[in-house]
mmCIF file of C-alpha atoms and ligand atoms in Angstrom:
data_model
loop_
_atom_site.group_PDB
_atom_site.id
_atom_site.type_symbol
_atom_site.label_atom_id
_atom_site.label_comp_id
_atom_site.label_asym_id
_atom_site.label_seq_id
_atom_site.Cartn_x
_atom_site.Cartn_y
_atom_site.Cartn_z
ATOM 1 C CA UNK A 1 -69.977 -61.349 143.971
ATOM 2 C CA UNK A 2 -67.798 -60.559 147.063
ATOM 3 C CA UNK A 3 -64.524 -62.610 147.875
ATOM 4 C CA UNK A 4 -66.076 -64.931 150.422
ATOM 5 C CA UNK A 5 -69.266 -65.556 148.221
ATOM 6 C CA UNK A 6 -66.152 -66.321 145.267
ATOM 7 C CA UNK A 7 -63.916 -68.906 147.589
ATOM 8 C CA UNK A 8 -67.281 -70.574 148.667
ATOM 9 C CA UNK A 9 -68.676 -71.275 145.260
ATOM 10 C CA UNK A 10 -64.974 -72.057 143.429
ATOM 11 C CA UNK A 11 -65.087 -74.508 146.528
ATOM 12 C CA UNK A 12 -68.435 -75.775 145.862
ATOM 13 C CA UNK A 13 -67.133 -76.612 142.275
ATOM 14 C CA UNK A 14 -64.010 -78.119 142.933
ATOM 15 C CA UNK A 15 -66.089 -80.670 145.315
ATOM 16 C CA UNK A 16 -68.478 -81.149 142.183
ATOM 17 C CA UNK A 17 -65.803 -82.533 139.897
ATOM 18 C CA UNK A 18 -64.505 -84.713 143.091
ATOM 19 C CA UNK A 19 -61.771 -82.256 144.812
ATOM 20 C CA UNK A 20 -62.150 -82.043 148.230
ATOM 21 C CA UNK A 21 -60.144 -79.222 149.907
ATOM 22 C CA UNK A 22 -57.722 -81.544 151.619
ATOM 23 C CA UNK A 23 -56.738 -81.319 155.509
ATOM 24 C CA UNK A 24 -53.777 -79.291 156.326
ATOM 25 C CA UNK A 25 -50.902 -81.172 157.979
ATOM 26 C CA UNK A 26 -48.376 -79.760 160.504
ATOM 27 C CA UNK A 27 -45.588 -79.386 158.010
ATOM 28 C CA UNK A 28 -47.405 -76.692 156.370
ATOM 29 C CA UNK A 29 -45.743 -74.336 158.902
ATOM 30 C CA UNK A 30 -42.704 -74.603 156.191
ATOM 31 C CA UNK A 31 -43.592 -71.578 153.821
ATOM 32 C CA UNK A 32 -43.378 -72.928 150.209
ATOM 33 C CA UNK A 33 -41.091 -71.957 147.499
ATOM 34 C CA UNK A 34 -42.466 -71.082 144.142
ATOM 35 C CA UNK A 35 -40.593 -70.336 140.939
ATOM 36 C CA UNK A 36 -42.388 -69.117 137.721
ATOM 37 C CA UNK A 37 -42.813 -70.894 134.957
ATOM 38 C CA UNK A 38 -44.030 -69.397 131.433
ATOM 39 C CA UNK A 39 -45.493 -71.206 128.321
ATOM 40 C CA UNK A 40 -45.418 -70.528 124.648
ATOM 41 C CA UNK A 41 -44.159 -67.463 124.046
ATOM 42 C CA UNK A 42 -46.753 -66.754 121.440
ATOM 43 C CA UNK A 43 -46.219 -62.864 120.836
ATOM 44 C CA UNK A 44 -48.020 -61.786 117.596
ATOM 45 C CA UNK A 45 -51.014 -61.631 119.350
ATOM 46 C CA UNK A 46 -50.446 -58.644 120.664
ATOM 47 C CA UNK A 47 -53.605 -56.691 122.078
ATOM 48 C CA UNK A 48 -53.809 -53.662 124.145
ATOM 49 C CA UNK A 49 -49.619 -54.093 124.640
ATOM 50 C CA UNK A 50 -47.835 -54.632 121.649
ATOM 51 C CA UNK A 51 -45.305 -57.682 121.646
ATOM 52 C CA UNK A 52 -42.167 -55.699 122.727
ATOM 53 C CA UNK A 53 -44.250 -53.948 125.553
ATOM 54 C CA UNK A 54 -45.607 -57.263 127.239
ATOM 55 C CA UNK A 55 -42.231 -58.615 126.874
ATOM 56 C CA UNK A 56 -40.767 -55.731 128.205
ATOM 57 C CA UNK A 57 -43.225 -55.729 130.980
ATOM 58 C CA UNK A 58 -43.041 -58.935 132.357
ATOM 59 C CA UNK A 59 -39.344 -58.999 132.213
ATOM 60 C CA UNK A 60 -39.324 -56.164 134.172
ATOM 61 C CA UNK A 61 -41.657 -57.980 136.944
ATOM 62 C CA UNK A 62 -39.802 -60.953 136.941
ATOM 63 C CA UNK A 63 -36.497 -58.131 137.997
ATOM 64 C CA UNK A 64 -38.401 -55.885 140.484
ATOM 65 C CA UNK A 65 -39.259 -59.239 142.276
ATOM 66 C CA UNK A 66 -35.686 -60.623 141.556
ATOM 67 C CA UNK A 67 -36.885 -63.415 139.965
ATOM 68 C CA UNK A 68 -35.432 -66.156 137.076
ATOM 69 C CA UNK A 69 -38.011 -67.725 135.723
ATOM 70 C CA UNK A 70 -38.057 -70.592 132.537
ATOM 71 C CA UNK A 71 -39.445 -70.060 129.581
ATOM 72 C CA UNK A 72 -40.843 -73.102 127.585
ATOM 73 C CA UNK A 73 -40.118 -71.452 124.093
ATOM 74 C CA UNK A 74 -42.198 -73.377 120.996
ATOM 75 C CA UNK A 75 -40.042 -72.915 118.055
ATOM 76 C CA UNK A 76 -42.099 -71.589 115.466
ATOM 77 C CA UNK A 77 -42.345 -68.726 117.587
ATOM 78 C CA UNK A 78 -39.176 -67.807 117.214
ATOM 79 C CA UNK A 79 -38.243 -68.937 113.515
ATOM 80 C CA UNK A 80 -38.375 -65.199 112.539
ATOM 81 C CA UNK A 81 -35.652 -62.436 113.447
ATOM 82 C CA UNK A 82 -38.333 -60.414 115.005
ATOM 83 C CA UNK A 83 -39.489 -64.058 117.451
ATOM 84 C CA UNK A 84 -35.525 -64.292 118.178
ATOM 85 C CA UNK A 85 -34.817 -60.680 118.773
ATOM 86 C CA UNK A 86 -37.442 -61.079 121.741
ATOM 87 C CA UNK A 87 -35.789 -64.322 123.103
ATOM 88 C CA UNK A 88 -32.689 -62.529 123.813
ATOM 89 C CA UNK A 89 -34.605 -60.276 126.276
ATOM 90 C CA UNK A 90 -35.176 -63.405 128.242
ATOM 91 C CA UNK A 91 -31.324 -64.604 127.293
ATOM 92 C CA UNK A 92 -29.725 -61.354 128.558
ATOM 93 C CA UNK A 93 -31.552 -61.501 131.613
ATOM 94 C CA UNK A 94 -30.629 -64.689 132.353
ATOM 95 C CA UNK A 95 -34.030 -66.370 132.513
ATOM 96 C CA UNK A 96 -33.645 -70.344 131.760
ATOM 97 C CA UNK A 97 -35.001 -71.290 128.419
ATOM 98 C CA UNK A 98 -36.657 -74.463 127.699
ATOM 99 C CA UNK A 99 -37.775 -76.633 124.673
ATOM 100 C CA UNK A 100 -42.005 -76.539 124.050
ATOM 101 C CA UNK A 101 -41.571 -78.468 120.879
ATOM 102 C CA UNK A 102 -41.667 -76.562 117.773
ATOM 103 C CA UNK A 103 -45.211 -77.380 116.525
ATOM 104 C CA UNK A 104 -46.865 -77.190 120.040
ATOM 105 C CA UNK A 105 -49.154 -80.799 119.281
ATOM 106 C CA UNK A 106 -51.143 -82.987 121.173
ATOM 107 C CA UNK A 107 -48.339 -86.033 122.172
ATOM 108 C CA UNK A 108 -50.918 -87.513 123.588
ATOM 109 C CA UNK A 109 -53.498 -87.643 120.517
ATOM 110 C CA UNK A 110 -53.709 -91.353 119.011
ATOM 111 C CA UNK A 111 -52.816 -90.505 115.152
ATOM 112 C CA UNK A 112 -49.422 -88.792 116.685
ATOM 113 C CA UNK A 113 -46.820 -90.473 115.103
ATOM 114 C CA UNK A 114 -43.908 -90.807 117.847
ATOM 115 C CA UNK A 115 -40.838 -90.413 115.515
ATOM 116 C CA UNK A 116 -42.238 -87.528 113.650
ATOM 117 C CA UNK A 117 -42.631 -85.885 117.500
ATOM 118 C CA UNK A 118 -39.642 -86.516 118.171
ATOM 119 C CA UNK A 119 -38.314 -85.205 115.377
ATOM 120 C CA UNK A 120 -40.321 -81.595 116.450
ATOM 121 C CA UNK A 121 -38.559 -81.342 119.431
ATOM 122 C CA UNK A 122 -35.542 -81.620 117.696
ATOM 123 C CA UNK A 123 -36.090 -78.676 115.060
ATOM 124 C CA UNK A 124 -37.007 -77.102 118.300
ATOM 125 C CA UNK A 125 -33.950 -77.367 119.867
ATOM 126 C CA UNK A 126 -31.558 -76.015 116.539
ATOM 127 C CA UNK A 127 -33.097 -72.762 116.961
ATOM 128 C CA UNK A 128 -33.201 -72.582 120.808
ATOM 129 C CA UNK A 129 -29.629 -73.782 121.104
ATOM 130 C CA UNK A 130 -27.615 -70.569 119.654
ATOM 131 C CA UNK A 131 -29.127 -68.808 122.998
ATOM 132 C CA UNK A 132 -26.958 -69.063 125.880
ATOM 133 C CA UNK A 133 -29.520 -69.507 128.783
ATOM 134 C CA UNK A 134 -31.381 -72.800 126.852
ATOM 135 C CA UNK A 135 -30.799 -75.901 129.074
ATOM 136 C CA UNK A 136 -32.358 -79.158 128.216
ATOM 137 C CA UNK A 137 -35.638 -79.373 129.724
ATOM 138 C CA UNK A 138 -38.795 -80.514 127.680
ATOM 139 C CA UNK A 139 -42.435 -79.179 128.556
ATOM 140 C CA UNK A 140 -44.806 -81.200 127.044
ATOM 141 C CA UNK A 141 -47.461 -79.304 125.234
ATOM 142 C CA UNK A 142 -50.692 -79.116 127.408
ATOM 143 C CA UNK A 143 -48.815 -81.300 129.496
ATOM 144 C CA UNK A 144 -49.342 -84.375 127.741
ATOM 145 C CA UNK A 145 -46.951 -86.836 128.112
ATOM 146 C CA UNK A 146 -48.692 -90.406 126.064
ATOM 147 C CA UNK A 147 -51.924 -91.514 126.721
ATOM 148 C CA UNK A 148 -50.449 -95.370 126.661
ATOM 149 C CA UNK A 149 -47.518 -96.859 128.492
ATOM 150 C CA UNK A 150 -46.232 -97.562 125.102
ATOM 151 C CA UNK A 151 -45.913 -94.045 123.708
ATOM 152 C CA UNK A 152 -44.979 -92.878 127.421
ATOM 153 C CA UNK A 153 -41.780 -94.958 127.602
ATOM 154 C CA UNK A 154 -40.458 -94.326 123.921
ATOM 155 C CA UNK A 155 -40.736 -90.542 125.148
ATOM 156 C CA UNK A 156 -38.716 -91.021 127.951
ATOM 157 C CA UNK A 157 -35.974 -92.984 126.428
ATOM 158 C CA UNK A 158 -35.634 -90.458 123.665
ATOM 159 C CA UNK A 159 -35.259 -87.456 126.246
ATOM 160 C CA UNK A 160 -33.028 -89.344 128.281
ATOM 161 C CA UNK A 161 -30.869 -90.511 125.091
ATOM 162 C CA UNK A 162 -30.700 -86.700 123.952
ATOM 163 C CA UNK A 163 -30.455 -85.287 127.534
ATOM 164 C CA UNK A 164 -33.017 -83.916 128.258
ATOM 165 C CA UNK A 165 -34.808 -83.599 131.589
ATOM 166 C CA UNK A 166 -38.982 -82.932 131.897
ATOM 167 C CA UNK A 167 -39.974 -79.577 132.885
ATOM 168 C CA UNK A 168 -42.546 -80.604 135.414
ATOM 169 C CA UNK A 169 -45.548 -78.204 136.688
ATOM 170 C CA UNK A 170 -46.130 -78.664 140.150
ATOM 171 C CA UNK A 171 -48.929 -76.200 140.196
ATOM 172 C CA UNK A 172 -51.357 -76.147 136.594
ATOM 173 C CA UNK A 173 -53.667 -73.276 136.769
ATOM 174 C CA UNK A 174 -56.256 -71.566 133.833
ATOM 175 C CA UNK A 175 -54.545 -68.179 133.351
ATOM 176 C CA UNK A 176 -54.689 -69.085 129.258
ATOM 177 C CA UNK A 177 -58.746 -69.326 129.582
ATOM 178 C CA UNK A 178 -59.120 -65.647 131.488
ATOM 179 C CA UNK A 179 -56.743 -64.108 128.874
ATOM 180 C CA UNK A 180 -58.834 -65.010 126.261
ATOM 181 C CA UNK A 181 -62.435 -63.774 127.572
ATOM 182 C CA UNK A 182 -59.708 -60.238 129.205
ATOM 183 C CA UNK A 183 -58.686 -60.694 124.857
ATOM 184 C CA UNK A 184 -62.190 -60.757 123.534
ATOM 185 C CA UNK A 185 -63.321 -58.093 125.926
ATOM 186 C CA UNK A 186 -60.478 -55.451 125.206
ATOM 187 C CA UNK A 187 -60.595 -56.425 121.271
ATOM 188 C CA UNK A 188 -64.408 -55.265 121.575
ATOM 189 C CA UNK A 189 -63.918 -52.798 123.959
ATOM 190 C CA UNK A 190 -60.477 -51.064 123.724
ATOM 191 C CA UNK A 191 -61.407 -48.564 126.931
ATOM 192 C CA UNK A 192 -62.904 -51.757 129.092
ATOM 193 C CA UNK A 193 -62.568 -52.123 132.728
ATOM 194 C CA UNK A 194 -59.769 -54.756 133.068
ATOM 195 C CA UNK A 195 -59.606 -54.678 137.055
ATOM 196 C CA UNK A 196 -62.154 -57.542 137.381
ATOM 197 C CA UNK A 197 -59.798 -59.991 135.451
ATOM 198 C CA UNK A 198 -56.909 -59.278 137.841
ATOM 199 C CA UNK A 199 -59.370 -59.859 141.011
ATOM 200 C CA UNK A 200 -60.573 -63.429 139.000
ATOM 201 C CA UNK A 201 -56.752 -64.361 138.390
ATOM 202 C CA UNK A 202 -55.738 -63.876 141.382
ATOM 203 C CA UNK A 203 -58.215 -66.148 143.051
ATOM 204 C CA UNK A 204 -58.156 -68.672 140.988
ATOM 205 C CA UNK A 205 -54.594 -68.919 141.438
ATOM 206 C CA UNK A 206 -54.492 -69.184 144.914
ATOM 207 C CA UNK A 207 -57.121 -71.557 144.613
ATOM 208 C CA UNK A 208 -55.006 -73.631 142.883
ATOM 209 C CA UNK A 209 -51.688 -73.005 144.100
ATOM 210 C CA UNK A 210 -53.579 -74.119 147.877
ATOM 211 C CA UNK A 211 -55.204 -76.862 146.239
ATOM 212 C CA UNK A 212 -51.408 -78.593 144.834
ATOM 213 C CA UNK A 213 -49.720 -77.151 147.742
ATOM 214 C CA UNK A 214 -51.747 -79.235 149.942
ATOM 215 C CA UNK A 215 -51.768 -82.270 147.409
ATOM 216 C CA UNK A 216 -48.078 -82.275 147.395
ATOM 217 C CA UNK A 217 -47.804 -82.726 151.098
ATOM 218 C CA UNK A 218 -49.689 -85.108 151.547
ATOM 219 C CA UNK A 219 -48.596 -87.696 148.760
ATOM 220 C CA UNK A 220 -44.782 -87.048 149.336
ATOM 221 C CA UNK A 221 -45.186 -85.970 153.230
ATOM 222 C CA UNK A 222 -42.765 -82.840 152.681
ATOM 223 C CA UNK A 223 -42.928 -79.645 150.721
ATOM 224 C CA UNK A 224 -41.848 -78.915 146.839
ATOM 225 C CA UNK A 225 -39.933 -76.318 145.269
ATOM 226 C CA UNK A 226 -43.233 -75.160 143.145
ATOM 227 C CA UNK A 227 -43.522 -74.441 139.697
ATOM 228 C CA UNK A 228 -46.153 -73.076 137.976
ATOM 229 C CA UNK A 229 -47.147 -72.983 134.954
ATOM 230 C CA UNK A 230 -48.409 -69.442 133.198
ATOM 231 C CA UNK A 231 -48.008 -68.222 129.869
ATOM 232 C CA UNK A 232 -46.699 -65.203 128.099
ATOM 233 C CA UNK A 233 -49.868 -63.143 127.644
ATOM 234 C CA UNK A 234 -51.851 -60.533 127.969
ATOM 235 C CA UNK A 235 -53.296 -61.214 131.498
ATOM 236 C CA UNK A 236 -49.552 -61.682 133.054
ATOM 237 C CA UNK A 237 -48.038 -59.108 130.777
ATOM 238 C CA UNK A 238 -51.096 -57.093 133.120
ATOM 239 C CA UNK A 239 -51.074 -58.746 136.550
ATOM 240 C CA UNK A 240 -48.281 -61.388 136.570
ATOM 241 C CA UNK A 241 -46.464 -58.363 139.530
ATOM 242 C CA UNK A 242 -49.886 -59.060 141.154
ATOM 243 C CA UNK A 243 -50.360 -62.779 141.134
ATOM 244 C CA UNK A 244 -46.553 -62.613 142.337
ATOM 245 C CA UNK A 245 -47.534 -59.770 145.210
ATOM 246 C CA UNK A 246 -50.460 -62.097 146.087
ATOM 247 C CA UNK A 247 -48.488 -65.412 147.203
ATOM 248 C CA UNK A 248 -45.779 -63.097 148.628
ATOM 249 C CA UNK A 249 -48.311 -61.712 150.858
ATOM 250 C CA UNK A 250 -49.940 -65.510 151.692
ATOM 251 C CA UNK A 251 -46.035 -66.084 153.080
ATOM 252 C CA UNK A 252 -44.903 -67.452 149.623
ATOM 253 C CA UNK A 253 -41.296 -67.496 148.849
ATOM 254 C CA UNK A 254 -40.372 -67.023 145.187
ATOM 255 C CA UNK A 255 -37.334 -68.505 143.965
ATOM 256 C CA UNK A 256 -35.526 -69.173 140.856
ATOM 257 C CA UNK A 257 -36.798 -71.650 138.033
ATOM 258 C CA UNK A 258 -33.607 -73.078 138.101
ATOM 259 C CA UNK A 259 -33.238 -74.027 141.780
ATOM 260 C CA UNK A 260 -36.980 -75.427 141.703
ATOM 261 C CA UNK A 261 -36.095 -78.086 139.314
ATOM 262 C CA UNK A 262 -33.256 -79.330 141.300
ATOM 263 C CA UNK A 263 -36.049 -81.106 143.796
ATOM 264 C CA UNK A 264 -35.855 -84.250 143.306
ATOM 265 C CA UNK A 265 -39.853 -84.933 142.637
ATOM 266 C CA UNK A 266 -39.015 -83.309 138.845
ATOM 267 C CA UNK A 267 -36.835 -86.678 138.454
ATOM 268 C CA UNK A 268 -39.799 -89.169 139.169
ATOM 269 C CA UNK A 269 -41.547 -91.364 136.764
ATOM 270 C CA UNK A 270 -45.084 -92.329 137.444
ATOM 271 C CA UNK A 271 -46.740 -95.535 136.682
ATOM 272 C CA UNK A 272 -49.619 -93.565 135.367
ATOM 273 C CA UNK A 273 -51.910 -93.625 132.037
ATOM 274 C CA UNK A 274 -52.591 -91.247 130.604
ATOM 275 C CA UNK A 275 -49.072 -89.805 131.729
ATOM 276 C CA UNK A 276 -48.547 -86.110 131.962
ATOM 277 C CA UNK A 277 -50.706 -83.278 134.085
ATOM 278 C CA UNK A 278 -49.143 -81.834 137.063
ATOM 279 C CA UNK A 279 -46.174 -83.885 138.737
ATOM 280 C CA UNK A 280 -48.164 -83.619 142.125
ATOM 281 C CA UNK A 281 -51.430 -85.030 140.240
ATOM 282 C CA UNK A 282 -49.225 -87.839 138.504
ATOM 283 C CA UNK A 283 -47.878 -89.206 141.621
ATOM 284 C CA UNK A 284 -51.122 -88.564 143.724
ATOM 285 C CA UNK A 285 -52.279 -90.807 141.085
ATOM 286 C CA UNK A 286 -50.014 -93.577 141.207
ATOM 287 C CA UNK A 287 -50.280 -93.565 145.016
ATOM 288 C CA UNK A 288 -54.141 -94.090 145.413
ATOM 289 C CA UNK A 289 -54.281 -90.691 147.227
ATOM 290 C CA UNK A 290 -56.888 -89.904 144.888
ATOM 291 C CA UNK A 291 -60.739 -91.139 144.520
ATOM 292 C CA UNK A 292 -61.018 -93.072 141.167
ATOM 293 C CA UNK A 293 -63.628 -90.475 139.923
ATOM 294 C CA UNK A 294 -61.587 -87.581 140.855
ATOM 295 C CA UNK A 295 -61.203 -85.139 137.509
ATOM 296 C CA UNK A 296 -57.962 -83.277 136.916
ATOM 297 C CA UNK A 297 -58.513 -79.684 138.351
ATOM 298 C CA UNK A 298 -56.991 -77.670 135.029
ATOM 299 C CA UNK A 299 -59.660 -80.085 132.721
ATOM 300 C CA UNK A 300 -61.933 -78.284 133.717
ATOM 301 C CA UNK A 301 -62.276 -75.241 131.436
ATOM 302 C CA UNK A 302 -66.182 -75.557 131.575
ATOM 303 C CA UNK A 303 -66.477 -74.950 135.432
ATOM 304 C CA UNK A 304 -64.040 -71.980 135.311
ATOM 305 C CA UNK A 305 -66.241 -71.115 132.092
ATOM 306 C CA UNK A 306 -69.023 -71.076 133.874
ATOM 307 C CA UNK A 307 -67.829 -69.135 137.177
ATOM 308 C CA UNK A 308 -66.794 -66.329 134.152
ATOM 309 C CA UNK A 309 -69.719 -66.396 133.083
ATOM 310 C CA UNK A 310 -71.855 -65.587 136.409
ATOM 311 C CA UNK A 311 -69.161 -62.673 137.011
ATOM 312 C CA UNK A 312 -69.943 -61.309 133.205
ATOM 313 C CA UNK A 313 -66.460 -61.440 132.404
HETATM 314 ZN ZN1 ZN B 401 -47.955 -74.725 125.659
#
């Protein structure tokens, strides 16, 4: 499948689950900002690169491109000397580090218990806080913030009590479902072509990164310091200097993690249920700007599934 055969059906799916590729308005002449945010840090799932290699790697992308990027750490990751030894890559090079909870659950699953999740951010937090570069920011596994108004607000008390800010995604995107076909195909196939994962990646991002862009102008009528989200894996330990080299070249202006949360749309609190997703999507939300039946873009694992599937990746 060419590129323009690619954008037209990834466009013909996004209007299936009710996203319309939105009008452009004139203050899209302002280039956006972006800032890069990674997830997890899960490393001993090391394929093709071993742990210290993709670390390596994408620490030295995020410094060729002059970038400091946050990294939403979960702390069982690094309860071992060998998960902490990696984090002070990050720390040396002065990339922000942020609290992913410890056990990386569901907040939003009914039979979570609030105190006890609480309590998992906390044991979170006594490992991440001997590291220099941690500030209090909480990511919310999967982005899941309490699927009542109830369990919503009790989370946003405690983070406030304990200082602690959110660590908003402007811009949610499926890197985590093309690293694990680009996983199952190297783990079969040590010598495979990876090339065709890198051209997927990098559409799909833009896709997205339009798609929120866009979304984010027209529910708050200006333009946002963007992040967004990826994690630390095997696809951006490959191509994360190519997804970066891609936005660059659509007139995309990285900056740091840090500067991107000072907008103030990270400090907003929308009437929403479920709460959580991306910001952009939250307050879209709230505001009406989306149909009822609309489906959240990054829910939809099955279409991106499928569009794999027709490219035999
Ligand atoms: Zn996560």
């Amino acid at each position: 499948m060419n590129r323009r055969t690619f954008a037209k059906t990834l466009s013909l799916s996004l209007a299936a689950i009710g996203i319309q590729r939105l009008p452009l308005i004139a203050s899209t002449s302002t280039s956006p900002q972006f800032s890069i945010t990674m997830d997890d840090f899960y490393w001993t799932n090391a394929v093709k690169l071993t742990a210290t290699e993709r670390n390596q790697s994408i620490l030295n992308i995020l410094k060729s491109n002059s970038i400091k990027a946050a990294l939403f750490v979960i702390g069982s990751n690094i309860d071992s000397d060998e998960g902490k030894q990696l984090l002070w890559e990050w720390d040396k090079a002065g990339h922000m580090i942020g609290n992913h909870s410890y056990s990386h659950r569901n907040y939003s699953a009914p039979e979570t218990v609030v105190a006890k999740y609480q309590q998992d951010i906390l044991r979170a937090e006594t490992l991440l806080k001997e590291f220099p570069r941690f500030r209090k920011y909480f990511r919310f596994p999967m982005l899941k913030e309490g699927e009542t108004a109830a369990k919503r607000d009790a989370m946003r008390s405690f983070l406030a009590q304990h200082g602690y800010r959110t660590g908003h995604v402007t811009i949610d995107d499926s890197d985590w479902l093309i690293d694990q076909r680009l996983n199952a195909r190297v783990k079969k196939d040590p010598t495979a072509d990876v090339k065709p994962y890198r051209e997927f990646y990098l559409e799909h991002l833009w896709s997205r990164a339009e798609y929120y862009d866009t979304l984010a102008r027209r529910v708050l009528n200006r333009p946002v310091k963007h992040t967004i989200l990826v994690h630390f894996n095997l696809l951006n330990g490959l191509f994360l200097n190519d997804a970066i080299a891609m936005l660059k070249s659509k007139g995309w202006q990285p900056i740091d993690a840090e500067d991107a949360f000072t907008d103030p749309v990270f400090l907003a609190k929308p009437n929403v249920v479920p709460a959580g997703e991306s910001i952009v999507w939250a307050l879209a939300k709230e505001n009406g700007a989306l149909s009822k039946d609309a489906h959240y873009p990054a829910e939809e694992g099955a279409a991106v599934s499928a569009q794999m599937d027709k490219l035999g990746l």
